[in-house]
Coordinates of C-alpha atoms in Angstrom, one line a residue:
X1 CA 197.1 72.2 205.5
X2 CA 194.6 70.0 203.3
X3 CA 196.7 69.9 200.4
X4 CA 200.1 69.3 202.3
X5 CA 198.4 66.2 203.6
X6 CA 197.1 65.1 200.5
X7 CA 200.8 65.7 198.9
X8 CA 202.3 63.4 201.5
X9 CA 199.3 61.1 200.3
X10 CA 200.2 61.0 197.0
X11 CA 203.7 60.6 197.5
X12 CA 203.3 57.5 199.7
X13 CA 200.9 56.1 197.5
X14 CA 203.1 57.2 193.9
X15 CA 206.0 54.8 195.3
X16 CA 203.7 51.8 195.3
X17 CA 200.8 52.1 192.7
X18 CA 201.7 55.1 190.4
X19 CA 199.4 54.5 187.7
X20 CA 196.5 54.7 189.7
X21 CA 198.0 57.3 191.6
X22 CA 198.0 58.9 188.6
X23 CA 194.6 58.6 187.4
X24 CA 193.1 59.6 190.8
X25 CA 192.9 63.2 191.5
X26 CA 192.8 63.5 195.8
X27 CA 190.3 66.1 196.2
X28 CA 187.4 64.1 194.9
X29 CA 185.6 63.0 197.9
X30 CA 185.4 59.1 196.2
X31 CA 189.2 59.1 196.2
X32 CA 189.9 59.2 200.0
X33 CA 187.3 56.8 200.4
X34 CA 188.8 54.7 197.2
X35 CA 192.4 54.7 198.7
X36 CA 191.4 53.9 202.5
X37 CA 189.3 50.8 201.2
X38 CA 192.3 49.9 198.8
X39 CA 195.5 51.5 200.3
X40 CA 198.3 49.5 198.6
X41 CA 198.9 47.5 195.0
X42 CA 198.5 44.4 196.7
X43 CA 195.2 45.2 198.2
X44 CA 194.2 46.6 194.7
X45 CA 195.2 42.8 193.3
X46 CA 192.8 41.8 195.6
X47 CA 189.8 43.7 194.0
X48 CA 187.4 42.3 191.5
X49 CA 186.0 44.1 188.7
X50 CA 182.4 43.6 190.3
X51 CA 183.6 45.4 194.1
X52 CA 185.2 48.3 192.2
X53 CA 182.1 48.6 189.6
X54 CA 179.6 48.1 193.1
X55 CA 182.0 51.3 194.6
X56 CA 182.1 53.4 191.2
X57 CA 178.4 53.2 191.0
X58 CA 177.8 53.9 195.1
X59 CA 180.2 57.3 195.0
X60 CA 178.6 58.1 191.7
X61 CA 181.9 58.3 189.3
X62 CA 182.0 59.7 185.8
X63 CA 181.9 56.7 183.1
X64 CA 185.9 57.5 181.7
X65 CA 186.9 57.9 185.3
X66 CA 185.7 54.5 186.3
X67 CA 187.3 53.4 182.9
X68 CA 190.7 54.9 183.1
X69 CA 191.2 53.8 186.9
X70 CA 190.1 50.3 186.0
X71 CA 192.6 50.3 183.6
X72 CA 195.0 51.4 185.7
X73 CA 193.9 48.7 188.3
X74 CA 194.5 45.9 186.1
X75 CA 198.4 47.5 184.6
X76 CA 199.3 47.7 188.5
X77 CA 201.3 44.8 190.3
X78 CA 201.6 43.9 194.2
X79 CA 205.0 44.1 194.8
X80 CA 205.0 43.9 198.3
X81 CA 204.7 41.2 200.7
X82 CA 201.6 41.1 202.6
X83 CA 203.3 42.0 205.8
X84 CA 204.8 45.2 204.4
X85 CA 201.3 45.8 202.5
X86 CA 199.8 46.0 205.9
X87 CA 202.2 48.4 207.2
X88 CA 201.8 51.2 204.5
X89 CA 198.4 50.4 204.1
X90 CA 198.2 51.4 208.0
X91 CA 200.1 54.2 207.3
X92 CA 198.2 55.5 204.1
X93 CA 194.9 55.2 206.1
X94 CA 196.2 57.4 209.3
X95 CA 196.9 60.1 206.8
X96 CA 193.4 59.3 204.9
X97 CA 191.6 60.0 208.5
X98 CA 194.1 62.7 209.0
X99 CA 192.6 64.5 205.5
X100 CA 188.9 63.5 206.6
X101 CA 189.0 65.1 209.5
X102 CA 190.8 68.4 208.3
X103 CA 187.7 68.6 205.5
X104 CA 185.5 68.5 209.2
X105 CA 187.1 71.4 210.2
X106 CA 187.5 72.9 207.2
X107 CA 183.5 72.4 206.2
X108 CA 182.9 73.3 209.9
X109 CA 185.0 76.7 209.6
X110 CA 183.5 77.9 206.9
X111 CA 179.5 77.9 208.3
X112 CA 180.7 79.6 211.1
X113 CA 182.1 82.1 208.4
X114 CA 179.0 82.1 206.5
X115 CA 177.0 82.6 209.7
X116 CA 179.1 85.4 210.7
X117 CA 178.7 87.1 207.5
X118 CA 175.0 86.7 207.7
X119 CA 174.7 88.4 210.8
X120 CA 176.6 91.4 209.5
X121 CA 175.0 94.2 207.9
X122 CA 177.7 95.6 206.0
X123 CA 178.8 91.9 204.9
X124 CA 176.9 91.7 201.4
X125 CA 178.2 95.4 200.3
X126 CA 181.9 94.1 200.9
X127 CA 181.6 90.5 198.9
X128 CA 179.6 92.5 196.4
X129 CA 183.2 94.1 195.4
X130 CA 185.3 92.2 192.6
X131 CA 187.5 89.9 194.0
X132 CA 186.5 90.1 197.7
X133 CA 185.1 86.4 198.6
X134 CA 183.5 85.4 202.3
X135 CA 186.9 85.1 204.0
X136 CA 188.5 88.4 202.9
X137 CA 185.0 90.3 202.9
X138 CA 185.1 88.7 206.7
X139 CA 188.3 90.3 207.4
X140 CA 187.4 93.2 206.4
X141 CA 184.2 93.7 208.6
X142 CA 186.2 92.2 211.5
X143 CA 188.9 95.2 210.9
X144 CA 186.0 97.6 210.3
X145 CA 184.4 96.9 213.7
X146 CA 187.7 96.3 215.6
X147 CA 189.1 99.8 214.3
X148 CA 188.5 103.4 216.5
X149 CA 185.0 104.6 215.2
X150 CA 186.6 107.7 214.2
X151 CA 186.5 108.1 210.0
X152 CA 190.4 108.9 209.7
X153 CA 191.4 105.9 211.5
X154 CA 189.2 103.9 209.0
X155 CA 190.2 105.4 206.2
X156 CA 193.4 105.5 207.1
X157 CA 193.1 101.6 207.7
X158 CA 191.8 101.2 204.3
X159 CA 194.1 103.4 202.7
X160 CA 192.1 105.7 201.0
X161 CA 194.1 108.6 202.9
X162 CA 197.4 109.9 202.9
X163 CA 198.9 109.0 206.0
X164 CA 200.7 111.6 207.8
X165 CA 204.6 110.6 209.6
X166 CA 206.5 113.0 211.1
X167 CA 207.5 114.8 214.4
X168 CA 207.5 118.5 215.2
X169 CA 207.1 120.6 212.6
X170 CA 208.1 118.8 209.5
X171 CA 205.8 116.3 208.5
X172 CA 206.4 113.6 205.5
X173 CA 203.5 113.2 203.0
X174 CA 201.8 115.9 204.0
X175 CA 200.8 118.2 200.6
X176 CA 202.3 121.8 200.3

């Protein structure tokens, strides 16, 4: 959900100010804050080298990135009249607290996830598998505990058995 808002994001934003859009990747935590202090090419025109230097060095930015975004800064031109300025840049920061607030939840989401897999006994045998993170290792406790506590129904769950279909007397899968 996330990333759909931050591709609505970036295609508001590449209309207006596509070099910068370009040179600023949205998942960076200083980028949200970058765009909702400087929403639009005509609030960008507004910025001095100083303010943007003061940010860079506040949200702790890598040296080129600061470079390449100033640079990008200074190629971009307000083409937009102040009044409709206002109007996207209204619009760009609804979907910039829309994104904040879905890394909330997110952030939230996952110590709740991190506490549950804490609490479980089996939890560190399951992530200790190849491939198997906190949120499918979760999944699979939850199914493991949900499940009848008899072992065919587990295994059967899992897969690790041959799964018998049939009615009456001839029964699919079942070896000869």
């Amino acid at each position: 959900v996330r990333r759909g808002q931050q591709q609505k994001l970036r295609s508001m934003l590449a209309r207006e100010m596509l070099d910068v859009v370009a040179s600023v990747k949205l998942s960076k935590k200083w980028a949200i804050d970058f765009i909702d202090a400087w929403p639009t090419s005509h609030h960008l025109s507004k910025l001095s080298k100083s303010d943007f230097l003061a940010f860079a060095k506040k949200k702790r930015m890598g040296k080129e990135t600061v470079a390449s975004l100033w640079a990008a800064i200074e190629r971009s031109e307000s083409l937009l009249s102040t009044r409709r300025a206002e109007a996207l840049a209204e619009r760009i920061r609804l979907r910039v607290s829309m994104i904040r607030r879905l890394r909330e939840v997110t952030s939230d989401l996952k110590r709740k996830l991190d506490d549950f897999m804490a609490s479980e006994p089996d939890a560190k045998r399951i992530t200790g598998l190849k491939g198997v993170g906190t949120l499918l290792g979760s999944a699979i406790v939850k199914s493991i505990r949900s499940c009848d506590s008899q072992r065919d129904s587990l295994s059967h769950r899992m897969g690790a058995s041959p799964v018998f279909i049939g009615s009456g007397r001839n029964k699919r899968g079942e070896p000869k």
